[in-house]
Amino acid sequence: MPELPEIETIRRSLLPHLPGRRIVGVEVRERRLRQPIEAGFEARLLGRRFTGVERRGKYLLLELDGGEILLVHLGMSGRIVLRETGNGAAPHDHVVLALDDRDELVFHDPRRFGLMRIAGPENFAELRALGPDPLTEEWSAQRLRDVTRGRRAPIKNLLMDQRVVAGIGNIYASEMLFEAGIRPRRAARSLRGPELAALAAAMRSVLEEAVRLGGSSISDFRDGIGRAGHFQTRHAVYDRAGQPCLACRTPIRRVVLGGRSSYFCPRCQR
DNA sequence: CGCACCCCCTGCCGGC
DNA sequence: TGCCGGCAGGGGGTGC
């Protein structure tokens, strides 16, 4: 579930609570995540204090005193939740960090596609490979024009390529293409100037609106302190195959691109 | 480079 | 009711 708006929602929900707190206990209940949790993980965290909460694409960066960072990726089914200590661990609670005030920070991930690792700012291979964050000034219509130039790939595949732009996943790629009036299968290099401008604007407006509404709680997404999001009520096309387009009543179509379901209105999008 | 496939893993839902 | 296939917000790898 978690794409940029969900991770940003989690970041904002943790920001008032996490910085300043010290880790007084580390329990790793399951090391087999997408990358196995490394030996020494517990010792490196114990006694450290959180200093900040940042985000890069779909990665959450929990900053620690001493300059290291606890890097978190939630994969498809991951959650990270701050809760009161004392109710015991649930199934799929893989990492439990006890904090110095009777709260605990829990990494929960049924499918185990997520990851948690400690790294210094200089050595994140994962982060160096990421493209710019679409909500920063690094991203622009000009940049979109540059990365689409000459690319025959469907525009939706490009939007979801984290090396091109970081943070967009399957829900928001479909939603921003609807907003821009562009079909997901269009070859990236075929987009004209006005379409590129519309898409750049739609990327920003869809992501900002989704952040404003606390992300999409399809299935059971919750932020860092257990609150649901509401952007799912605004989905125009995602998971709406066969239902009428909200703009023109034409049935929404589903196609598969790069192995992922993709949704569009055949009349509003060209 | 692009793409069509695989894989990783668990849970849920609909059809039979 | 129970089983089975398909599908799910992620990323990575292979071979063509």
Short mmCIF file of N, CA and C (backbone and C1' of nucleotides) in Angstrom, two decimals, chain A residues 1 58 218-219 238 260-261, chain C residues 6-12:
data_model
loop_
_atom_site.label_atom_id
_atom_site.label_comp_id
_atom_site.label_asym_id
_atom_site.label_seq_id
_atom_site.Cartn_x
_atom_site.Cartn_y
_atom_site.Cartn_z
N MET A 1 0.81 -1.19 0.00
CA MET A 1 0.00 0.00 0.00
C MET A 1 0.83 1.22 0.00
N LYS A 58 9.63 6.35 -1.17
CA LYS A 58 8.83 5.49 -0.28
C LYS A 58 9.63 5.04 0.94
N ILE A 218 -6.88 1.73 1.69
CA ILE A 218 -7.53 0.56 1.12
C ILE A 218 -6.99 -0.59 1.94
N SER A 219 -7.78 -1.65 2.12
CA SER A 219 -7.42 -2.64 3.13
C SER A 219 -7.27 -1.90 4.45
N TYR A 238 -8.63 4.04 -9.85
CA TYR A 238 -7.97 2.88 -9.26
C TYR A 238 -8.99 1.90 -8.67
N ARG A 260 1.21 -5.12 -13.59
CA ARG A 260 0.38 -4.43 -12.58
C ARG A 260 -0.91 -3.95 -13.22
N SER A 261 -2.02 -4.09 -12.47
CA SER A 261 -3.30 -3.60 -12.94
C SER A 261 -3.24 -2.08 -13.10
P DG C 6 -5.28 -19.00 -11.87
"O5'" DG C 6 -5.68 -17.59 -11.22
"C5'" DG C 6 -7.01 -17.14 -11.32
"C4'" DG C 6 -7.13 -15.80 -10.61
"C3'" DG C 6 -5.97 -14.83 -10.93
"O3'" DG C 6 -6.52 -13.57 -11.23
"C1'" DG C 6 -6.16 -15.12 -8.58
P DC C 7 -5.65 -12.46 -11.91
"O5'" DC C 7 -5.53 -11.36 -10.77
"C5'" DC C 7 -6.69 -10.94 -10.04
"C4'" DC C 7 -6.24 -10.38 -8.72
"C3'" DC C 7 -4.98 -9.50 -8.83
"O3'" DC C 7 -5.34 -8.13 -8.69
"C1'" DC C 7 -4.95 -10.94 -6.91
P DA C 8 -4.24 -7.02 -8.93
"O5'" DA C 8 -3.80 -6.68 -7.43
"C5'" DA C 8 -4.74 -6.10 -6.53
"C4'" DA C 8 -4.08 -5.96 -5.17
"C3'" DA C 8 -2.61 -5.54 -5.23
"O3'" DA C 8 -2.51 -4.11 -5.27
"C1'" DA C 8 -2.93 -7.32 -3.67
P DG C 9 -1.84 -3.41 -6.49
"O5'" DG C 9 -1.08 -2.17 -5.89
"C5'" DG C 9 -1.42 -1.57 -4.67
"C4'" DG C 9 -0.43 -0.47 -4.36
"C3'" DG C 9 1.02 -0.93 -4.21
"O3'" DG C 9 1.86 0.19 -4.38
"C1'" DG C 9 -0.01 -0.73 -2.10
P DG C 10 3.13 0.00 -5.21
"O5'" DG C 10 4.04 -0.93 -4.30
"C5'" DG C 10 4.72 -0.35 -3.18
"C4'" DG C 10 5.97 -1.15 -2.87
"C3'" DG C 10 6.98 -1.16 -4.02
"O3'" DG C 10 7.90 -0.11 -3.79
"C1'" DG C 10 6.66 -3.34 -3.12
P DG C 11 8.92 0.25 -4.96
"O5'" DG C 11 9.89 -1.02 -5.01
"C5'" DG C 11 10.83 -1.19 -3.98
"C4'" DG C 11 11.57 -2.50 -4.20
"C3'" DG C 11 12.55 -2.44 -5.37
"O3'" DG C 11 13.82 -2.83 -4.86
"C1'" DG C 11 11.19 -4.39 -5.48
P DG C 12 15.11 -2.57 -5.69
"O5'" DG C 12 15.52 -4.02 -6.23
"C5'" DG C 12 15.67 -5.09 -5.30
"C4'" DG C 12 15.69 -6.36 -6.09
"C3'" DG C 12 16.63 -6.31 -7.29
"O3'" DG C 12 17.65 -7.27 -7.10
"C1'" DG C 12 14.54 -7.29 -7.85
#
